[in-house]
CSV table of C-alpha atoms in Angstrom, one decimal:
chain,number,residue,atom,x,y,z
A,460,MET,CA,-4.9,-17.3,33.7
A,461,SER,CA,-5.6,-14.3,31.4
A,462,VAL,CA,-4.7,-16.0,28.1
A,463,PRO,CA,-6.8,-15.2,25.0
A,464,ARG,CA,-8.2,-18.2,23.1
A,465,THR,CA,-6.1,-18.8,19.9
A,466,ILE,CA,-6.4,-21.0,16.9
A,467,LEU,CA,-3.6,-23.5,17.1
A,468,ASP,CA,-1.7,-25.0,14.2
A,469,PRO,CA,-3.3,-28.4,13.5
A,470,HIS,CA,0.2,-29.9,13.6
A,471,ASP,CA,1.0,-28.5,17.0
A,472,LEU,CA,1.4,-31.3,19.5
A,473,ASN,CA,-0.3,-29.1,22.1
A,474,ARG,CA,-3.6,-29.1,20.1
A,475,ALA,CA,-6.4,-30.9,21.8
A,476,ALA,CA,-8.3,-33.6,19.9
A,477,ASP,CA,-10.9,-32.1,17.5
A,478,ASP,CA,-13.4,-34.9,18.4
A,479,ARG,CA,-13.0,-34.4,22.2
A,480,TYR,CA,-16.7,-33.9,22.6
A,481,ASP,CA,-17.7,-36.7,20.3
A,482,SER,CA,-15.9,-39.7,21.7
A,483,VAL,CA,-14.9,-41.2,25.0
A,484,ALA,CA,-12.9,-44.4,25.4
A,485,ASP,CA,-12.9,-45.9,21.9
A,486,GLY,CA,-16.1,-44.5,20.5
A,487,GLY,CA,-18.5,-44.1,23.3
A,488,PRO,CA,-20.5,-40.9,23.6
A,489,ALA,CA,-19.2,-38.0,25.6
A,490,LEU,CA,-21.9,-37.7,28.3
A,491,PHE,CA,-22.6,-34.5,30.2
A,492,ARG,CA,-25.1,-34.2,33.1
A,493,ARG,CA,-26.6,-31.0,34.6
A,494,CYS,CA,-25.7,-30.1,38.1
A,495,GLY,CA,-29.1,-30.1,39.9
A,496,ARG,CA,-31.1,-27.2,38.6
A,497,SER,CA,-28.1,-25.1,37.7
A,498,GLY,CA,-27.0,-24.2,34.2
A,499,LEU,CA,-23.7,-26.0,34.6
A,500,GLN,CA,-23.1,-29.4,33.1
A,501,LEU,CA,-20.2,-31.8,34.0
A,502,PRO,CA,-18.9,-34.8,32.3
A,503,ALA,CA,-20.4,-38.0,33.7
A,504,ILE,CA,-16.8,-38.9,34.7
A,505,SER,CA,-14.5,-36.2,36.1
A,506,LEU,CA,-10.8,-36.5,37.0
A,507,GLY,CA,-9.9,-36.2,40.7
A,508,LEU,CA,-6.3,-35.2,41.5
A,509,TRP,CA,-6.2,-36.4,45.2
A,510,HIS,CA,-3.4,-38.8,44.4
A,511,ASN,CA,-0.7,-39.1,41.7
A,512,PHE,CA,-0.3,-35.3,41.1
A,513,GLY,CA,2.1,-34.5,43.9
A,514,ASP,CA,5.9,-34.3,43.7
A,515,ASP,CA,6.2,-38.1,44.0
A,516,THR,CA,4.8,-38.5,40.4
A,517,PRO,CA,6.8,-37.5,37.3
A,518,LEU,CA,5.4,-34.3,35.7
A,519,ALA,CA,5.4,-36.1,32.4
A,520,THR,CA,3.0,-38.7,33.7
A,521,GLN,CA,0.7,-36.1,35.1
A,522,ARG,CA,0.7,-34.2,31.9
A,523,ALA,CA,-0.1,-37.3,29.9
A,524,ILE,CA,-3.1,-38.1,32.1
A,525,LEU,CA,-4.5,-34.6,32.0
A,526,ARG,CA,-4.1,-34.3,28.2
A,527,ARG,CA,-5.6,-37.7,27.5
A,528,ALA,CA,-8.5,-37.0,29.8
A,529,PHE,CA,-9.3,-33.7,28.0
A,530,ASP,CA,-9.0,-35.4,24.6
A,531,LEU,CA,-11.6,-38.0,25.7
A,532,GLY,CA,-14.1,-35.4,26.8
A,533,VAL,CA,-13.2,-35.0,30.5
A,534,THR,CA,-13.5,-31.3,31.1
A,535,HIS,CA,-13.5,-31.2,34.9
A,536,PHE,CA,-10.4,-31.5,37.0
A,537,ASP,CA,-10.8,-31.5,40.8
A,538,LEU,CA,-8.2,-30.4,43.3
A,539,ALA,CA,-7.9,-29.3,47.0
A,540,ASN,CA,-5.4,-27.1,48.7
A,541,ASN,CA,-3.6,-30.0,50.5
A,542,TYR,CA,-3.4,-32.5,47.7
A,543,GLY,CA,0.2,-33.6,47.2
A,544,PRO,CA,2.6,-34.6,48.6
A,545,PRO,CA,3.6,-32.1,49.9
A,546,TYR,CA,0.6,-30.0,50.6
A,547,GLY,CA,-0.1,-27.7,47.7
A,548,ALA,CA,2.0,-29.6,45.2
A,549,ALA,CA,-0.9,-30.9,43.1
A,550,GLU,CA,-2.2,-27.4,42.6
A,551,LYS,CA,1.3,-26.1,41.7
A,552,ASN,CA,2.0,-29.0,39.3
A,553,VAL,CA,-1.4,-28.7,37.6
A,554,GLY,CA,-1.0,-25.0,37.4
A,555,ARG,CA,2.2,-25.5,35.4
A,556,ILE,CA,0.5,-28.0,33.1
A,557,LEU,CA,-2.5,-25.7,32.6
A,558,ALA,CA,-0.2,-22.8,31.6
A,559,GLU,CA,1.9,-24.9,29.2
A,560,ASP,CA,-0.7,-27.2,27.7
A,561,PHE,CA,-4.2,-25.8,28.3
A,562,ALA,CA,-4.0,-22.0,28.1
A,563,PRO,CA,-6.1,-21.8,25.0
A,564,TYR,CA,-8.8,-24.1,26.5
A,565,ARG,CA,-9.4,-22.5,29.9
A,566,ASN,CA,-13.0,-21.6,29.0
A,567,GLU,CA,-13.6,-25.3,28.2
A,568,LEU,CA,-12.4,-26.5,31.6
A,569,VAL,CA,-14.1,-26.7,35.0
A,570,ILE,CA,-11.4,-26.4,37.7
A,571,SER,CA,-12.3,-26.9,41.3
A,572,THR,CA,-10.5,-26.7,44.6
A,573,LYS,CA,-11.4,-27.0,48.3
A,574,ALA,CA,-10.3,-25.9,51.8
A,575,GLY,CA,-11.3,-27.4,55.1
A,576,TRP,CA,-8.8,-30.1,56.1
A,577,ASP,CA,-5.4,-29.2,57.6
A,578,MET,CA,-3.2,-27.0,55.4
A,579,TRP,CA,-0.8,-25.0,57.6
A,580,PRO,CA,0.1,-25.0,61.3
A,581,GLY,CA,-1.9,-23.0,63.8
A,582,PRO,CA,-5.6,-22.3,64.4
A,583,TYR,CA,-6.1,-20.6,61.0
A,584,GLY,CA,-5.0,-23.5,58.8
A,585,PHE,CA,-8.0,-25.8,58.9
A,586,LEU,CA,-11.8,-26.2,59.3
A,587,GLY,CA,-14.3,-23.6,58.2
A,588,SER,CA,-13.5,-20.0,59.3
A,589,ARG,CA,-13.8,-17.1,56.9
A,590,LYS,CA,-10.1,-16.4,57.5
A,591,TYR,CA,-9.0,-19.9,56.6
A,592,LEU,CA,-11.2,-20.4,53.6
A,593,LEU,CA,-10.6,-17.1,51.8
A,594,SER,CA,-6.8,-17.1,52.6
A,595,SER,CA,-6.6,-20.7,51.3
A,596,LEU,CA,-8.4,-19.7,48.1
A,597,ASP,CA,-6.0,-16.9,47.5
A,598,ASP,CA,-3.1,-19.3,47.9
A,599,SER,CA,-4.6,-21.9,45.6
A,600,LEU,CA,-5.1,-19.4,42.8
A,601,GLN,CA,-1.5,-18.3,43.2
A,602,ARG,CA,-0.2,-21.9,43.1
A,603,MET,CA,-2.3,-22.6,40.0
A,604,GLY,CA,-1.7,-19.3,38.3
A,605,LEU,CA,-5.4,-18.8,37.8
A,606,ASP,CA,-7.6,-15.7,38.2
A,607,TYR,CA,-10.5,-17.9,39.4
A,608,VAL,CA,-11.7,-21.4,40.0
A,609,ASP,CA,-15.0,-22.6,38.7
A,610,ILE,CA,-16.0,-24.3,41.9
A,611,PHE,CA,-14.8,-23.6,45.4
A,612,TYR,CA,-15.8,-26.0,48.2
A,613,SER,CA,-16.0,-26.1,51.9
A,614,HIS,CA,-14.2,-29.4,52.2
A,615,ARG,CA,-15.7,-30.5,55.5
A,616,PHE,CA,-18.3,-29.4,58.0
A,617,ASP,CA,-16.9,-27.4,60.9
A,618,PRO,CA,-18.8,-27.9,64.1
A,619,HIS,CA,-16.9,-25.1,65.8
A,620,THR,CA,-17.7,-22.3,63.3
A,621,PRO,CA,-21.2,-20.9,62.6
A,622,LEU,CA,-22.5,-22.3,59.4
A,623,GLU,CA,-23.4,-18.8,58.4
A,624,GLU,CA,-19.7,-17.8,58.5
A,625,THR,CA,-18.6,-20.7,56.4
A,626,MET,CA,-21.3,-20.2,53.8
A,627,GLY,CA,-20.7,-16.5,53.9
A,628,ALA,CA,-17.0,-17.1,52.9
A,629,LEU,CA,-18.2,-19.2,49.9
A,630,ASP,CA,-20.6,-16.4,49.0
A,631,ALA,CA,-17.7,-13.9,49.3
A,632,ALA,CA,-15.5,-16.0,47.1
A,633,VAL,CA,-18.1,-16.1,44.3
A,634,ARG,CA,-19.0,-12.4,44.6
A,635,SER,CA,-15.3,-11.5,44.4
A,636,GLY,CA,-15.0,-13.3,41.1
A,637,LYS,CA,-12.4,-15.7,42.5
A,638,ALA,CA,-14.9,-18.6,42.1
A,639,ARG,CA,-17.8,-19.1,39.8
A,640,TYR,CA,-19.8,-21.5,42.0
A,641,ALA,CA,-20.0,-22.7,45.6
A,642,GLY,CA,-19.9,-26.3,46.8
A,643,ILE,CA,-19.6,-28.4,49.9
A,644,SER,CA,-18.1,-31.8,50.6
A,645,SER,CA,-18.8,-34.5,53.2
A,646,TYR,CA,-21.7,-32.7,54.8
A,647,GLY,CA,-24.6,-34.8,56.2
A,648,PRO,CA,-28.2,-34.4,55.0
A,649,GLU,CA,-29.3,-31.9,57.7
A,650,ARG,CA,-26.3,-29.7,57.5
A,651,THR,CA,-26.5,-29.8,53.7
A,652,ARG,CA,-30.1,-28.5,53.8
A,653,GLU,CA,-29.1,-25.7,56.2
A,654,ALA,CA,-26.1,-24.8,54.1
A,655,ALA,CA,-28.2,-24.6,50.9
A,656,ALA,CA,-30.8,-22.4,52.7
A,657,ILE,CA,-28.1,-20.0,53.9
A,658,LEU,CA,-26.5,-19.8,50.5
A,659,ALA,CA,-29.9,-19.3,48.8
A,660,ASP,CA,-30.6,-16.3,51.1
A,661,LEU,CA,-27.2,-14.9,50.3
A,662,GLY,CA,-28.0,-15.2,46.5
A,663,THR,CA,-25.3,-17.7,45.8
A,664,PRO,CA,-27.0,-21.1,45.3
A,665,LEU,CA,-25.4,-24.3,46.4
A,666,LEU,CA,-24.2,-25.8,43.1
A,667,LEU,CA,-22.7,-29.2,44.1
A,668,HIS,CA,-22.1,-31.6,47.0
A,669,GLN,CA,-19.1,-33.9,46.8
A,670,PRO,CA,-19.6,-37.0,49.0
A,671,SER,CA,-17.8,-40.3,49.1
A,672,TYR,CA,-20.0,-42.9,47.4
A,673,SER,CA,-19.3,-46.4,46.2
A,674,MET,CA,-20.8,-49.9,46.3
A,675,LEU,CA,-19.0,-50.4,49.6
A,676,ASN,CA,-19.9,-47.0,51.0
A,677,ARG,CA,-23.6,-46.1,50.5
A,678,TRP,CA,-24.2,-43.5,53.2
A,679,VAL,CA,-25.5,-40.9,50.7
A,680,GLU,CA,-28.5,-43.1,50.0
A,681,ASP,CA,-29.7,-42.5,53.6
A,682,GLY,CA,-31.2,-39.0,53.0
A,683,LEU,CA,-28.5,-37.0,51.3
A,684,LEU,CA,-29.5,-37.6,47.7
A,685,ASP,CA,-33.0,-36.7,48.6
A,686,VAL,CA,-31.9,-33.4,50.1
A,687,LEU,CA,-29.8,-32.6,47.1
A,688,GLU,CA,-32.8,-33.2,44.8
A,689,ASP,CA,-35.0,-31.0,47.1
A,690,VAL,CA,-32.6,-28.0,47.1
A,691,GLY,CA,-31.6,-28.4,43.4
A,692,ALA,CA,-27.9,-29.2,43.9
A,693,GLY,CA,-25.9,-31.7,42.0
A,694,CYS,CA,-23.8,-34.6,43.4
A,695,ILE,CA,-20.3,-35.5,42.3
A,696,ALA,CA,-19.3,-38.8,43.9
A,697,PHE,CA,-15.7,-39.2,44.9
A,698,SER,CA,-14.0,-42.5,45.6
A,699,PRO,CA,-16.5,-44.6,43.5
A,700,LEU,CA,-13.8,-47.2,43.4
A,701,ALA,CA,-13.5,-47.3,47.2
A,702,GLN,CA,-9.9,-46.0,47.0
A,703,GLY,CA,-9.0,-48.8,44.6
A,704,VAL,CA,-10.7,-51.7,46.5
A,705,LEU,CA,-13.2,-51.9,43.7
A,706,THR,CA,-10.6,-52.6,41.0
A,707,GLY,CA,-8.8,-55.8,40.1
A,708,ARG,CA,-5.7,-54.7,42.0
A,709,TYR,CA,-6.6,-56.3,45.3
A,710,LEU,CA,-8.4,-59.5,44.2
A,711,ASN,CA,-5.4,-61.6,45.3
A,712,GLY,CA,-4.3,-59.5,48.3
A,713,VAL,CA,-2.2,-56.4,48.7
A,714,PRO,CA,0.5,-56.0,46.0
A,715,GLU,CA,3.7,-54.1,46.5
A,716,GLY,CA,3.4,-50.5,45.3
A,717,SER,CA,-0.3,-50.2,45.9
A,718,ARG,CA,-2.0,-47.5,48.0
A,719,ALA,CA,-2.7,-50.0,50.7
A,720,ALA,CA,0.9,-51.2,50.8
A,721,ALA,CA,2.1,-47.6,51.0
A,722,ASP,CA,-0.4,-46.9,53.8
A,723,LYS,CA,-2.0,-44.1,51.8
A,724,SER,CA,-5.4,-43.7,53.5
A,725,LEU,CA,-6.2,-47.4,52.9
A,726,ASP,CA,-5.9,-50.1,55.6
A,727,PRO,CA,-4.9,-53.5,54.3
A,728,GLN,CA,-7.3,-55.1,56.8
A,729,MET,CA,-10.2,-53.3,55.1
A,730,ILE,CA,-9.3,-55.1,51.9
A,731,GLU,CA,-9.3,-58.5,53.6
A,732,ASP,CA,-12.6,-57.8,55.3
A,733,ASN,CA,-14.3,-57.0,51.9
A,734,LEU,CA,-12.5,-59.4,49.7
A,735,ALA,CA,-15.3,-62.0,49.3
A,736,HIS,CA,-17.8,-59.3,48.3
A,737,VAL,CA,-15.3,-57.7,45.9
A,738,ARG,CA,-14.6,-61.0,44.2
A,739,ALA,CA,-18.3,-61.7,43.7
A,740,LEU,CA,-18.8,-58.2,42.3
A,741,ASN,CA,-15.9,-58.8,39.9
A,742,ASP,CA,-17.5,-62.0,38.7
A,743,LEU,CA,-20.7,-60.0,37.8
A,744,ALA,CA,-18.7,-57.3,36.1
A,745,GLN,CA,-17.1,-59.9,33.9
A,746,GLU,CA,-20.5,-61.2,33.0
A,747,ARG,CA,-21.4,-57.7,31.9
A,748,GLY,CA,-18.3,-57.4,29.8
A,749,GLN,CA,-16.8,-54.8,32.1
A,750,THR,CA,-13.9,-54.6,34.4
A,751,LEU,CA,-14.8,-54.3,38.1
A,752,ALA,CA,-13.8,-50.6,38.0
A,753,GLN,CA,-16.0,-49.9,35.1
A,754,MET,CA,-19.0,-51.5,36.7
A,755,ALA,CA,-18.3,-49.7,40.0
A,756,VAL,CA,-18.4,-46.3,38.2
A,757,ALA,CA,-21.4,-47.2,36.1
A,758,TRP,CA,-23.3,-48.3,39.3
A,759,VAL,CA,-22.7,-44.9,41.0
A,760,LEU,CA,-24.0,-43.2,37.8
A,761,ARG,CA,-27.2,-45.3,37.7
A,762,ASP,CA,-28.9,-42.7,39.9
A,763,PRO,CA,-29.8,-39.6,37.9
A,764,ARG,CA,-29.2,-37.4,40.9
A,765,VAL,CA,-25.5,-38.2,40.6
A,766,THR,CA,-24.1,-35.6,38.2
A,767,SER,CA,-20.6,-37.1,37.9
A,768,ALA,CA,-18.3,-39.8,39.2
A,769,LEU,CA,-14.9,-38.5,40.3
A,770,VAL,CA,-12.1,-41.0,39.5
A,771,GLY,CA,-8.4,-40.9,40.0
A,772,ALA,CA,-5.8,-42.2,37.7
A,773,SER,CA,-2.1,-43.2,38.1
A,774,SER,CA,-1.7,-43.8,34.4
A,775,VAL,CA,-3.3,-43.2,31.0
A,776,ALA,CA,-4.3,-46.8,30.8
A,777,GLN,CA,-6.1,-46.6,34.2
A,778,LEU,CA,-7.9,-43.5,33.1
A,779,GLU,CA,-9.1,-45.1,29.9
A,780,ASP,CA,-10.3,-48.2,31.8
A,781,SER,CA,-12.5,-46.0,34.1
A,782,LEU,CA,-13.9,-44.1,31.1
A,783,GLY,CA,-14.8,-47.4,29.5
A,784,ALA,CA,-17.7,-47.5,32.1
A,785,LEU,CA,-19.6,-45.1,29.7
A,786,GLN,CA,-19.9,-47.9,27.2
A,787,ASN,CA,-22.5,-49.7,29.4
A,788,LEU,CA,-24.4,-47.6,32.0
A,789,SER,CA,-27.5,-49.7,32.1
A,790,PHE,CA,-28.4,-52.4,34.7
A,791,SER,CA,-31.1,-55.0,34.7
A,792,ALA,CA,-33.2,-55.5,37.8
A,793,ASP,CA,-31.6,-58.8,38.3
A,794,GLU,CA,-28.1,-57.3,38.1
A,795,LEU,CA,-29.0,-54.6,40.6
A,796,GLU,CA,-30.4,-57.2,43.0
A,797,ARG,CA,-27.3,-59.3,42.8
A,798,ILE,CA,-25.1,-56.3,43.3
A,799,ASP,CA,-27.1,-55.3,46.4
A,800,SER,CA,-26.3,-58.6,48.0
A,801,HIS,CA,-22.6,-57.7,47.9
A,802,ALA,CA,-22.7,-53.9,47.9
A,803,VAL,CA,-22.6,-53.8,51.7
A,804,ASP,CA,-20.9,-51.3,54.0
A,805,GLY,CA,-17.2,-52.0,54.0
A,806,HIS,CA,-16.2,-49.6,56.8
A,807,LEU,CA,-14.3,-47.5,54.2
A,808,ASN,CA,-15.9,-44.1,54.9
A,809,ILE,CA,-12.9,-42.4,56.6
A,810,TRP,CA,-14.7,-39.0,56.1
A,811,ALA,CA,-17.7,-40.0,58.3
A,812,GLY,CA,-16.6,-37.6,61.1
A,813,SER,CA,-17.6,-34.7,58.9
A,814,SER,CA,-20.9,-36.0,57.6
A,815,GLU,CA,-22.0,-37.2,61.0
A,816,ALA,CA,-21.2,-34.0,62.8
């Protein structure tokens, strides 16, 4: 998006909030954290566009969420090639909003996208080959109307492609100027260390790993965070709300219109299996003066190795609730002990196939 920065009329409705770097969610500090040993900082809470930015959500709703996020200090928007529905729709919709609302602010934004899961039919439309990754990046840039993305990820580990080829494609994306940084998602500890070493040899350091991580899905604590610290990469945790399970939405079962009711990657039985723990965690959140969602996000951010928590939002109100986590990020030893007794594996890691490969 080759649009020069301009000074907007202060009465222009498209003008971003002047205090966007001073306040988050009713007066809290706009927190930024450094990605490992890189020079890039991300907001402690970033906005993920996996759901709610496809063609099944009104564009006005999407625009309101993105604009409010930026006004509250959220500078990082995360996409993937197949986010929708249909595949590619999220990138296309966000591209339109970026052009219409954010053109003067492109240099203040971190836009990321990924490739690895299925995107188009045939053998070249998924996994980790150079052909797929670089073709997908070209398509993503065209859909978003951008000259480059800030971070391009290998979205999953591919056991059928040499890791050197996959990392070589990320290196090529950066060297071509189509991406500023390289990242990986849902790689296990050993593969992450190998990927980081290959990228380091190529001269394109691994910036960021994006794993699933929540109080009900703690697999990253079994070695991955240690590896990321060793190699100097950051961690941006997706699904810190366990796909909505760690919100108040399911405390009394599965309501109509929810992700579980719509069978959107969330099995209602998983909710039933975890309900007792979720209710106990909700009680503790109330004692802390937080919603369950706020405590869940704050808990993920308790570890300084976690650069950012990646949250989704179906409305401005839901976004603001998640950002309210920044008002209280500290935990007492007693609170952490009580959380640990209920923060047990909830069998919610549907991406385990990639990290365990």
